[in-house]
Coordinates of C-alpha atoms in Angstrom, one line a residue:
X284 CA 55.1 15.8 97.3
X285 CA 54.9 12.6 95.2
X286 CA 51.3 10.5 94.8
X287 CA 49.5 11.8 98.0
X288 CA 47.9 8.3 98.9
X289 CA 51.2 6.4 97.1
X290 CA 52.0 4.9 100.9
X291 CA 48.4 3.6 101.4
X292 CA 48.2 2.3 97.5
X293 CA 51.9 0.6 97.9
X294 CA 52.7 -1.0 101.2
X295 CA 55.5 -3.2 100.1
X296 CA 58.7 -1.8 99.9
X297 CA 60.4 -3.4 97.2
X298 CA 64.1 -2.7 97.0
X299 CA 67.0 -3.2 93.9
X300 CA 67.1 -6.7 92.8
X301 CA 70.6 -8.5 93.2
X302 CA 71.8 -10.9 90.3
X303 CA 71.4 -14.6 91.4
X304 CA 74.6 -15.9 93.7
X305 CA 76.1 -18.4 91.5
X306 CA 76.2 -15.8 88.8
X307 CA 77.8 -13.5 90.4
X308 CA 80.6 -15.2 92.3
X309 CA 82.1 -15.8 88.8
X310 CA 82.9 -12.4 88.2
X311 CA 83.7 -9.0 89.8
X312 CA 80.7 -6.9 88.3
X313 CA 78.1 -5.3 90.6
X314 CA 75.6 -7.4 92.2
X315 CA 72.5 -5.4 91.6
X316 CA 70.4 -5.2 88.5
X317 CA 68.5 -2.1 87.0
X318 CA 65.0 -1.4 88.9
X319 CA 62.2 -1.5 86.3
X320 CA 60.8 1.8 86.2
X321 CA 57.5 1.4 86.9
X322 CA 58.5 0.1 90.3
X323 CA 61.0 2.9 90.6
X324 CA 58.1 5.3 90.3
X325 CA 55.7 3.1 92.7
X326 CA 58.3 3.5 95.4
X327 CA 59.6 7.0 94.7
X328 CA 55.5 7.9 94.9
X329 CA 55.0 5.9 98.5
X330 CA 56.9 9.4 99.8
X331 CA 54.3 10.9 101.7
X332 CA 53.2 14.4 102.8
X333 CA 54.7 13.8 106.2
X334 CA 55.2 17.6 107.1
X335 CA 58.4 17.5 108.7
X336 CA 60.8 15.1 106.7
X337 CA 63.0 13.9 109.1
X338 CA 65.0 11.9 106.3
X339 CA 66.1 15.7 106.1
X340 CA 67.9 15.5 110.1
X341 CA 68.8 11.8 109.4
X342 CA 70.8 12.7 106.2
X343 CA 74.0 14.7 107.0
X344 CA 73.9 16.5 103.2
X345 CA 70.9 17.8 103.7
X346 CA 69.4 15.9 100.9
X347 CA 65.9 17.3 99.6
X348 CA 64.3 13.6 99.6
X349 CA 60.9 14.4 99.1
X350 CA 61.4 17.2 96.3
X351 CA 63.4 14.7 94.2
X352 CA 61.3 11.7 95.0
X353 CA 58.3 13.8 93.7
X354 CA 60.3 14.4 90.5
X355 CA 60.8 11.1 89.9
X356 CA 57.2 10.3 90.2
X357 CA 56.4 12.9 87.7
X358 CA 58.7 11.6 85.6
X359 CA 60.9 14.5 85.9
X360 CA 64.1 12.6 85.7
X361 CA 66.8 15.6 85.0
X362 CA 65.0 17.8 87.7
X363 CA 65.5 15.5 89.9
X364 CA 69.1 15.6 89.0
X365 CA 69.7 19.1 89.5
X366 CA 67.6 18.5 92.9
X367 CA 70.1 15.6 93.8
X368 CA 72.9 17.6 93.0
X369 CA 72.4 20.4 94.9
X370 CA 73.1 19.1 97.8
X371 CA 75.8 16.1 96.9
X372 CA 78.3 16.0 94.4
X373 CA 78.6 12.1 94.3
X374 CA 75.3 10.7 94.6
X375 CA 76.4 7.9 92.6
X376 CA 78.8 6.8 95.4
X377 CA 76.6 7.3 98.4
X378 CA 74.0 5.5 96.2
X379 CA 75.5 2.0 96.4
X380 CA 77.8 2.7 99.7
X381 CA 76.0 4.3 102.1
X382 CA 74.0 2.5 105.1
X383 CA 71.1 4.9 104.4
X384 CA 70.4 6.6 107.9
X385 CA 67.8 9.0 106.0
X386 CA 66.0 5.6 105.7
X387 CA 65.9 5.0 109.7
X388 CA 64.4 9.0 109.4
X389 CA 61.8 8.3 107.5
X390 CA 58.7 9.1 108.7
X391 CA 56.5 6.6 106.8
X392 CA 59.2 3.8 108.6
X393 CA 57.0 4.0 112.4
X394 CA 54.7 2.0 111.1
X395 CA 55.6 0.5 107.6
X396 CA 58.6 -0.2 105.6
X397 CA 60.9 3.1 104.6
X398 CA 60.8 4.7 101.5
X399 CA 63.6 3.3 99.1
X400 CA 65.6 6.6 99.4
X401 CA 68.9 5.3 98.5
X402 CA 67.6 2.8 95.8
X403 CA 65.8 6.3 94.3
X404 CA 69.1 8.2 94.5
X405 CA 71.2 6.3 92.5
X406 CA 68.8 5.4 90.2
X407 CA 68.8 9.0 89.2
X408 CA 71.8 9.8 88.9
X409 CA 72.4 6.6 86.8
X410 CA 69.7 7.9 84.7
X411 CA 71.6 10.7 84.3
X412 CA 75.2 9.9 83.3
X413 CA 72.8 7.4 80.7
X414 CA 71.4 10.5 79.1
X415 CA 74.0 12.8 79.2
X416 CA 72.6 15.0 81.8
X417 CA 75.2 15.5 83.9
X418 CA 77.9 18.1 82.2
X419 CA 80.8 20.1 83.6
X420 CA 80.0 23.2 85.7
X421 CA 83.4 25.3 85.1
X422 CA 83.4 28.4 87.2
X423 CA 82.3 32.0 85.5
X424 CA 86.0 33.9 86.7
X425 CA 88.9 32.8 88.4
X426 CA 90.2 34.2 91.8
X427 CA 93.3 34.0 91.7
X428 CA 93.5 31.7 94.8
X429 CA 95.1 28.5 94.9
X430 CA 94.2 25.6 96.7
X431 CA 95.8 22.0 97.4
X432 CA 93.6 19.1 98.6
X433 CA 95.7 16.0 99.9
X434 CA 93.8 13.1 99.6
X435 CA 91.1 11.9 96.7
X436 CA 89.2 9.9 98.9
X437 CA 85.1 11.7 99.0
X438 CA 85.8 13.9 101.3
X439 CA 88.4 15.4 99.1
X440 CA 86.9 15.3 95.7
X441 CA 84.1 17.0 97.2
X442 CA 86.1 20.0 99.5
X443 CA 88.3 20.3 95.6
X444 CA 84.9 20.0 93.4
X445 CA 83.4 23.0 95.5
X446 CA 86.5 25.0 95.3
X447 CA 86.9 24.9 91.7
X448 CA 83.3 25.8 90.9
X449 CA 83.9 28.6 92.6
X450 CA 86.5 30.0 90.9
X451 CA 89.9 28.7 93.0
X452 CA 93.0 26.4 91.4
X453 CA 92.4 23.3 93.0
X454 CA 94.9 20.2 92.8
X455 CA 94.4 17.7 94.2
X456 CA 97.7 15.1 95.9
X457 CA 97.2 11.6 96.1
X458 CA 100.2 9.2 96.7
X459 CA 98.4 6.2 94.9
X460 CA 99.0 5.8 91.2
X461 CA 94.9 6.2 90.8
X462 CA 92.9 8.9 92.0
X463 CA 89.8 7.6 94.5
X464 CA 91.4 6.7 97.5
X465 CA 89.3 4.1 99.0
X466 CA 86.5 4.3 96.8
X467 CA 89.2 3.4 93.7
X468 CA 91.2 0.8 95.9
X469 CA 89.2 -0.5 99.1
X470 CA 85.6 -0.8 97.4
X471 CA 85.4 -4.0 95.6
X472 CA 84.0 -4.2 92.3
X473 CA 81.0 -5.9 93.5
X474 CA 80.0 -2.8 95.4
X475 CA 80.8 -0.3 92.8
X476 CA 82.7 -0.8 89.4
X477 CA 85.1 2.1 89.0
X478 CA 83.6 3.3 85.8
X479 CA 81.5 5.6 88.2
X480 CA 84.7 7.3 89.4
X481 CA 86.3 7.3 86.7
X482 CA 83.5 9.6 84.8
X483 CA 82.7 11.8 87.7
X484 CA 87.1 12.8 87.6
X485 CA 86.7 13.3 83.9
X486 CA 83.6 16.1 84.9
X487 CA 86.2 17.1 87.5
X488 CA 89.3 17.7 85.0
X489 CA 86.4 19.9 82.7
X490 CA 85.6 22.1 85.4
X491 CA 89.2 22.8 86.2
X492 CA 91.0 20.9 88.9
X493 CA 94.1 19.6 88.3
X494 CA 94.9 16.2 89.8
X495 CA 98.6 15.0 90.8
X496 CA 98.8 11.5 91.6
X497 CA 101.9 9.6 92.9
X498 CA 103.0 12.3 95.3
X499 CA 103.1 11.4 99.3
X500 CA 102.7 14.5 101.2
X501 CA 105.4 15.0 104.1
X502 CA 107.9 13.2 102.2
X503 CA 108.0 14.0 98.5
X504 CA 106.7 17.2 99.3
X505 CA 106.6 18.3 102.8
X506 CA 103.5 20.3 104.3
X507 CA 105.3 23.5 104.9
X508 CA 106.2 23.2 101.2
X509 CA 102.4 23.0 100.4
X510 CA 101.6 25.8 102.7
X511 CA 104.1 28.0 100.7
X512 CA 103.3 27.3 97.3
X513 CA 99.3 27.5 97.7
X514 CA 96.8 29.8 99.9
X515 CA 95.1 27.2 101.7
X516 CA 95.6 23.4 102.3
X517 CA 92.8 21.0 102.8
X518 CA 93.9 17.9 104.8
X519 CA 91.5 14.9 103.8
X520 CA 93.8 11.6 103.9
X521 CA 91.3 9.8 105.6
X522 CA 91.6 7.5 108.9
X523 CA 93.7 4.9 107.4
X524 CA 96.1 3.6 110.4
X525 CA 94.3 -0.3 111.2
X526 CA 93.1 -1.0 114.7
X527 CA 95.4 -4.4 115.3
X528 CA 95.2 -7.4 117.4
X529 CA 97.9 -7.6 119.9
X530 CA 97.4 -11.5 120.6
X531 CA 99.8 -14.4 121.2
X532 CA 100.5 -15.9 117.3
X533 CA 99.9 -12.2 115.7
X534 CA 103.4 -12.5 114.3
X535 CA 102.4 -16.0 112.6
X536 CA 102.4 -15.5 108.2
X537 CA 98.9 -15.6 107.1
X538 CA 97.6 -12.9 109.7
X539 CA 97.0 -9.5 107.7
X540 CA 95.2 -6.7 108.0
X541 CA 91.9 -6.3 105.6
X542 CA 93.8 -3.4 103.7
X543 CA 96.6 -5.7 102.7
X544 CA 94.0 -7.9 101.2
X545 CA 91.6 -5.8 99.8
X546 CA 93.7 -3.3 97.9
X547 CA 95.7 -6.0 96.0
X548 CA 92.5 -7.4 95.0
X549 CA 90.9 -4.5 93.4
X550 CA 94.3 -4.0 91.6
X551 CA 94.1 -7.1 90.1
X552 CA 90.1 -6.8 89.0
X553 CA 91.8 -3.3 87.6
X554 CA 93.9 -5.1 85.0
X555 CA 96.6 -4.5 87.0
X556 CA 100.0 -7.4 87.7
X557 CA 100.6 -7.4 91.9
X558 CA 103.2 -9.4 93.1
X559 CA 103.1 -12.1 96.0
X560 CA 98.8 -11.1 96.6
X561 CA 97.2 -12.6 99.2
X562 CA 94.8 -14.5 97.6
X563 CA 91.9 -16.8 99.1
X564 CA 91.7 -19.4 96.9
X565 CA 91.4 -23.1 98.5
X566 CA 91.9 -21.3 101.7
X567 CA 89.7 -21.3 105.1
X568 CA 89.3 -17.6 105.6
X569 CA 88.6 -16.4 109.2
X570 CA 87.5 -12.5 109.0
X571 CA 87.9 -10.6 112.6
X572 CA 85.5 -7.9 112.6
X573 CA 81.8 -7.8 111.1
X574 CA 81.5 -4.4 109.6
X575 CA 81.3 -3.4 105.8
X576 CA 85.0 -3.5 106.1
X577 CA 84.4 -7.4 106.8
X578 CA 81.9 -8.0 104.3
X579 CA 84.0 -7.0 101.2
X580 CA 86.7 -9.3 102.5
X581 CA 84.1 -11.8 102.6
X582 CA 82.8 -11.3 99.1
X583 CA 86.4 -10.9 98.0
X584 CA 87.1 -14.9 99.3
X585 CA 83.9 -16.0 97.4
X586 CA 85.2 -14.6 94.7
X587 CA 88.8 -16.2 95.1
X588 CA 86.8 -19.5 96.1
X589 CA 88.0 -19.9 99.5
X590 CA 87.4 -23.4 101.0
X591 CA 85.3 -21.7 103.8
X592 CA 85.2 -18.1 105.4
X593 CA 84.0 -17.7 109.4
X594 CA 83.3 -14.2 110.3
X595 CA 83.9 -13.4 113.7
X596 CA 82.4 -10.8 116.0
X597 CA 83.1 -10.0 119.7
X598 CA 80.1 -8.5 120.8
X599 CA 76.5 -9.7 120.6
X600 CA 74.1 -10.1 117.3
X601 CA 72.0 -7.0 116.5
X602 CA 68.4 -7.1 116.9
X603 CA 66.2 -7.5 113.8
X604 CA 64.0 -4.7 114.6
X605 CA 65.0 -1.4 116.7
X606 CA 65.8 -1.6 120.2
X607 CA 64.0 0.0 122.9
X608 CA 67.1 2.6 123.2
X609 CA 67.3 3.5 119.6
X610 CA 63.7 4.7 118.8
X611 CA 62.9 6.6 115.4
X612 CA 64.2 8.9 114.1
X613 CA 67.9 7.8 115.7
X614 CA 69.8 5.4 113.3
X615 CA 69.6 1.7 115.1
X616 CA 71.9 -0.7 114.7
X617 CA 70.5 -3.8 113.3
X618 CA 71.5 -7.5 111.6
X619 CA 71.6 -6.3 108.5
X620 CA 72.6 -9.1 105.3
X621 CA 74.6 -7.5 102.6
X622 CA 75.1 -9.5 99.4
X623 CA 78.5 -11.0 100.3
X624 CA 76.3 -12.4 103.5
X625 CA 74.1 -14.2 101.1
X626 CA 76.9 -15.4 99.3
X627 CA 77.8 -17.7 102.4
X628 CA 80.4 -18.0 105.0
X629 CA 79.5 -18.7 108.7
X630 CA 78.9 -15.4 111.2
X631 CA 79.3 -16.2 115.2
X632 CA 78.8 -13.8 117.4
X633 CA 80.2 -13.7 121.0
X634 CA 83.4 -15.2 119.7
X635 CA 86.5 -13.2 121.7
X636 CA 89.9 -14.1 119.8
X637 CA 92.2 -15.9 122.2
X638 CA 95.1 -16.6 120.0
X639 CA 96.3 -17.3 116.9
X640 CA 97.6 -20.7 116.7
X641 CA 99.9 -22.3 114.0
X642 CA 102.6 -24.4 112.8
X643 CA 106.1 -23.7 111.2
X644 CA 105.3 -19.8 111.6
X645 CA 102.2 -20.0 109.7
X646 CA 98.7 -20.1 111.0
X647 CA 96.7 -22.8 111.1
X648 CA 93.8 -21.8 113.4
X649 CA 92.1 -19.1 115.7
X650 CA 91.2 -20.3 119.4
X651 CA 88.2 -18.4 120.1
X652 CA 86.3 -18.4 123.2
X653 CA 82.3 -17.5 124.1
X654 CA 82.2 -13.4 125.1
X655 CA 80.8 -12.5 128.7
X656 CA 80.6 -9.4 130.1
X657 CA 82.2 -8.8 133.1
X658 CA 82.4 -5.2 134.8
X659 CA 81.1 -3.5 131.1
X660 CA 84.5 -5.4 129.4
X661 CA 84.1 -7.9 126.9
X662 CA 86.3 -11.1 128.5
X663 CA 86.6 -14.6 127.1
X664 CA 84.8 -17.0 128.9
X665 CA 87.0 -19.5 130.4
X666 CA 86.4 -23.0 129.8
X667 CA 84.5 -22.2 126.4
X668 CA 87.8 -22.3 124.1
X669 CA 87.7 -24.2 120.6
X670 CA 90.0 -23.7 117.4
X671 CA 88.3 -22.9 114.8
X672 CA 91.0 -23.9 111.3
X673 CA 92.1 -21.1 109.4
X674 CA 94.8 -20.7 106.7
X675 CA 93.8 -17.2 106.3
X676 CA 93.0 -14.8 108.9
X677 CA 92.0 -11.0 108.1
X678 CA 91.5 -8.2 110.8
X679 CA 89.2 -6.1 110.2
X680 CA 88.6 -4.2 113.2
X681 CA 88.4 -0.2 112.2
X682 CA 91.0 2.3 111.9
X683 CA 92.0 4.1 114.7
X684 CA 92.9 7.4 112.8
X685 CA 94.6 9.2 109.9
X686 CA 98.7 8.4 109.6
X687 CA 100.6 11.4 111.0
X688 CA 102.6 11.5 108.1
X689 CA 104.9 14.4 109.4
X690 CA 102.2 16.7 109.6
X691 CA 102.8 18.1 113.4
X692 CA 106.6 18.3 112.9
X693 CA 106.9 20.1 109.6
X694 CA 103.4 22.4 110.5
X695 CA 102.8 22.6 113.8
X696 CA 99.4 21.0 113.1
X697 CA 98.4 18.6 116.3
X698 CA 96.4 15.3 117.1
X699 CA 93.0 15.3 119.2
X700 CA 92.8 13.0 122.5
X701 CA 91.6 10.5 119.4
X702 CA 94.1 10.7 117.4
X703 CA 92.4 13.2 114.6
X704 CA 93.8 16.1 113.4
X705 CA 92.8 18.8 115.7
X706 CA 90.7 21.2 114.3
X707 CA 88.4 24.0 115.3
X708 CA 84.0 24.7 114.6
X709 CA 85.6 26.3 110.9
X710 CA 87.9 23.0 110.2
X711 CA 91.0 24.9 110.9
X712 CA 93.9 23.7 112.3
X713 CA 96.4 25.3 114.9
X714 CA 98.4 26.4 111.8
X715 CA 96.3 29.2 109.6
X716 CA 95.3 28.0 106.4
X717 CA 95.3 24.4 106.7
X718 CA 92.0 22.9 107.1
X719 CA 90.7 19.6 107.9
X720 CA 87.7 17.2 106.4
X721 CA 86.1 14.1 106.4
X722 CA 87.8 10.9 108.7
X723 CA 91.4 12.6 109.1
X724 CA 89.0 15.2 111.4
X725 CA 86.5 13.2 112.9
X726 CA 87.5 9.4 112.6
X727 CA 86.0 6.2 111.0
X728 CA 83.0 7.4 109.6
X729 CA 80.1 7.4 106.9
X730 CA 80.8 8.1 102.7
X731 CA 77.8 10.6 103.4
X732 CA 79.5 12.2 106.6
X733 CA 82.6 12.8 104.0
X734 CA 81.3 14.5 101.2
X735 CA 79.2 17.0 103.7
X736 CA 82.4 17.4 105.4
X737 CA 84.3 17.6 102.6
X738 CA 81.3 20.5 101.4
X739 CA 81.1 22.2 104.2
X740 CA 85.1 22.6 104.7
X741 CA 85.0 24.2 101.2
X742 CA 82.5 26.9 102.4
X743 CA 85.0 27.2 105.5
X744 CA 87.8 27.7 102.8
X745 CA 86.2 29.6 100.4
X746 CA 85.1 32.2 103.6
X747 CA 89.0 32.3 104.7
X748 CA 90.5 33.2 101.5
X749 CA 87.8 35.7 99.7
X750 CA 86.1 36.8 103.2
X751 CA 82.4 35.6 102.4
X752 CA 81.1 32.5 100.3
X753 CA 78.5 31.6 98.8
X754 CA 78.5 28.1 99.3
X755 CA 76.3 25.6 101.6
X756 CA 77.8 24.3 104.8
X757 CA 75.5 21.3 105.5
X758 CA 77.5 20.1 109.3
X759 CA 80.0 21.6 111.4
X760 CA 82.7 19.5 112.9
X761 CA 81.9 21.2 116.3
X762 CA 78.6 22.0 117.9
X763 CA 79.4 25.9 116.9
X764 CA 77.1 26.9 114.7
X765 CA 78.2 27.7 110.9
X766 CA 75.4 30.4 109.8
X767 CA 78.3 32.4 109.7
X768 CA 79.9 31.2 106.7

């Protein structure tokens, strides 16, 4: 454990400083700054000898928090590494994008502030791409198996970086000119610079797997093609179909999705010319939807120097503190302020879209109405309807699964009742040999959720073509139990 009376000696949880607003909207860098190390330390050490770490349960990688929070204290900076790593292959990512829910496990959080996990995390494995700690692990033999991973989103890159140590030809299909998937083309700048992707591909392409970009699966190459030429086929494309609106004015120009705004945008940060981008600037931005999804497009305006942005949510604001019906250890939902929130705009709650009104086929408003709650259904209140100007209105609402992509016709593989690929406790399709991880599988979900998927749907693989494995299976996609593997 770290400093055994660290939580009594240091009460306040202090977290990553962000760089000050008007800094920061001028430019697409990230918005944190370096933690001093000494406070590093102080917070690593307020880890306590809590006997049963529930960060552990709340963490679907199994992280070992304590062990590496304890290293840290000791000033053990490339042991805590290894200890980092052994249970995620991309703590850099999960550092700066996940919501933390081994912070809502932790135990010292029933009565005082959690222990900065996340801020710890990525602080050492920043440390360690600084000192050059983190090298290529290229497997000791080869197999002889061959493996094809479609889609380079986390889950992917994680199912492809297990399978290569291990000793199987891994290559990995995207269809975008960039390997990353979202974390390369829908995480703004702001959130994570792509230098830290970029480096972690280049450990990848050491260790062995091969990476072919530009290529759609089910039309360049179809998926009984890929089931012929390689042994197994992971399926990790994500859930990247957008929930829409279907409301009068939906048709009107200046209504996208958040996708079609987003992905431009990190293009152009990328160096990169886009024709006809949506762009923000001088514009009032409404945002429908007030997720992360919502908040990048809301840093994204600040950073085009929209006139105004309004975010939008249908149901009611979360609590400050946990509710009654979300008690430790669960993860709460909570009013949360991420940096874009700080960098202004205007959040309502209760506000139920009633149409989208404009002029000359573009849109010039959104008529909103106040939310009730009538039966358990969220209804506009009648006599409560106002227009609130927009010249840009983004929906970002979810995705409602991963795009068939001719996947059931040309493989016999099928969709759940929620539109997921169906798979079974060992991520196996209906087809033998094609296995399924991270959102294509289970829907919309956590960065964290997609790399254990992505892990444990390696071991699944790994067990299917050499008939044991040796490595970890942190969640099942089922409640079957994977000791098995």
């Amino acid at each position: 454990m770290a400093d055994p009376r660290g939580f009594l000696k240091v009460r306040q949880r202090e977290t990553q400083p962000r760089r000050p607003v008007p800094v920061r909207i001028m430019d697409w860098k990230e918005v944190y700054e370096a933690q001093e190390k000494g406070v590093l330390k102080a917070q690593a050490g307020r880890c306590m000898d809590c006997g049963v770490p529930f960060c552990h349960q709340g963490c679907p990688l199994g992280n070992l928090i304590p062990e590496w929070n304890d290293l840290i204290w000791r000033d053990k900076g490339e042991e805590a590494m290894e200890r980092l790593h052994a249970t995620n292959n991309f703590p850099e990512f999960t550092g700066r994008l996940c919501p933390a829910p081994c912070e809502a496990s932790c135990v010292l959080g029933i009565n005082q502030p959690a222990v900065t996990i996340k801020q710890v995390e990525v602080s050492i494995v920043d440390q360690a791409f600084e000192n050059g700690w983190v090298n290529p692990l290229p497997p000791a033999r080869l197999t002889g198996k061959t493996v094809a991973v479609v889609g380079s989103g986390p889950a992917g890159l994680a199912a492809a970086q297990q399978l290569t140590r291990v000793g199987h030809t891994v290559a990995v299909y995207e269809r975008d000119d960039k390997i990353g998937g979202l974390l390369r083309y829908g995480i703004p700048d702001f959130k994570m610079e792509k230098e830290h992707v970029d480096r972690r591909l280049e450990q990848m392409k050491a260790e062995g797997t091969r990476f072919r970009t530009g290529v759609a699966v089910g039309t360049d190459v179809t998926w009984e093609q890929l089931r012929r030429r390689y042994d197994a086929v992971v399926v990790a494309t994500g859930a990247t179909v957008p929930r829409d609106l279907p409301t009068p004015g939906r048709e009107l120009e200046g209504v996208h999705f958040a996708m079609d705004y987003l992905v431009p945008a990190n293009r152009v940060v990328a160096g990169e010319a886009v024709e006809n981008q949506i762009n923000a600037a001088g514009k009032h931005v409404v945002i429908l939807g007030g997720g992360d999804t919502g908040a990048d497009c809301l840093g994204t305006a600040h950073r085009h120097q929209a006139a105004s942005v309004t975010t939008l949510a249908i149901g009611k604001q979360p609590p400050a503190e946990r509710a009654g019906h979300q008690p430790w250890p669960t993860f709460p939902t909570l009013f949360e302020v991420a940096s874009a929130h700080e960098e202004g705009g205007e959040r309502t709650y209760l506000a139920s879209t009633v149409e989208f009104v404009g002029a000359n086929g573009r849109v010039t408003g959104v008529k909103v109405a106040e939310t009730e709650f009538v039966d358990g259904k969220r209804l506009p209140k009648a006599g409560t309807e106002r227009i609130i100007p927009a010249d840009l209105v983004l929906l970002s609402l979810g995705f409602t699964g991963p795009e068939p992509a001719g996947i059931t016709e040309q493989v016999s593989a099928g969709f759940d009742g929620r539109g997921n690929v169906a798979r079974d406790g060992y991520y196996m399709t209906s087809t033998e040999g094609i296995f399924v991880a991270g959102d294509a599988g289970r829907g919309q979900s956590l960065i964290v959720w997609a790399i254990a998927e992505g892990r444990a749907c390696a071991a699944a693989v790994d067990k299917f073509l050499m008939g044991s494995t040796i490595l970890p299976a942190p969640v099942a996609p089922t409640d079957r139990a994977m000791a098995v593997l």
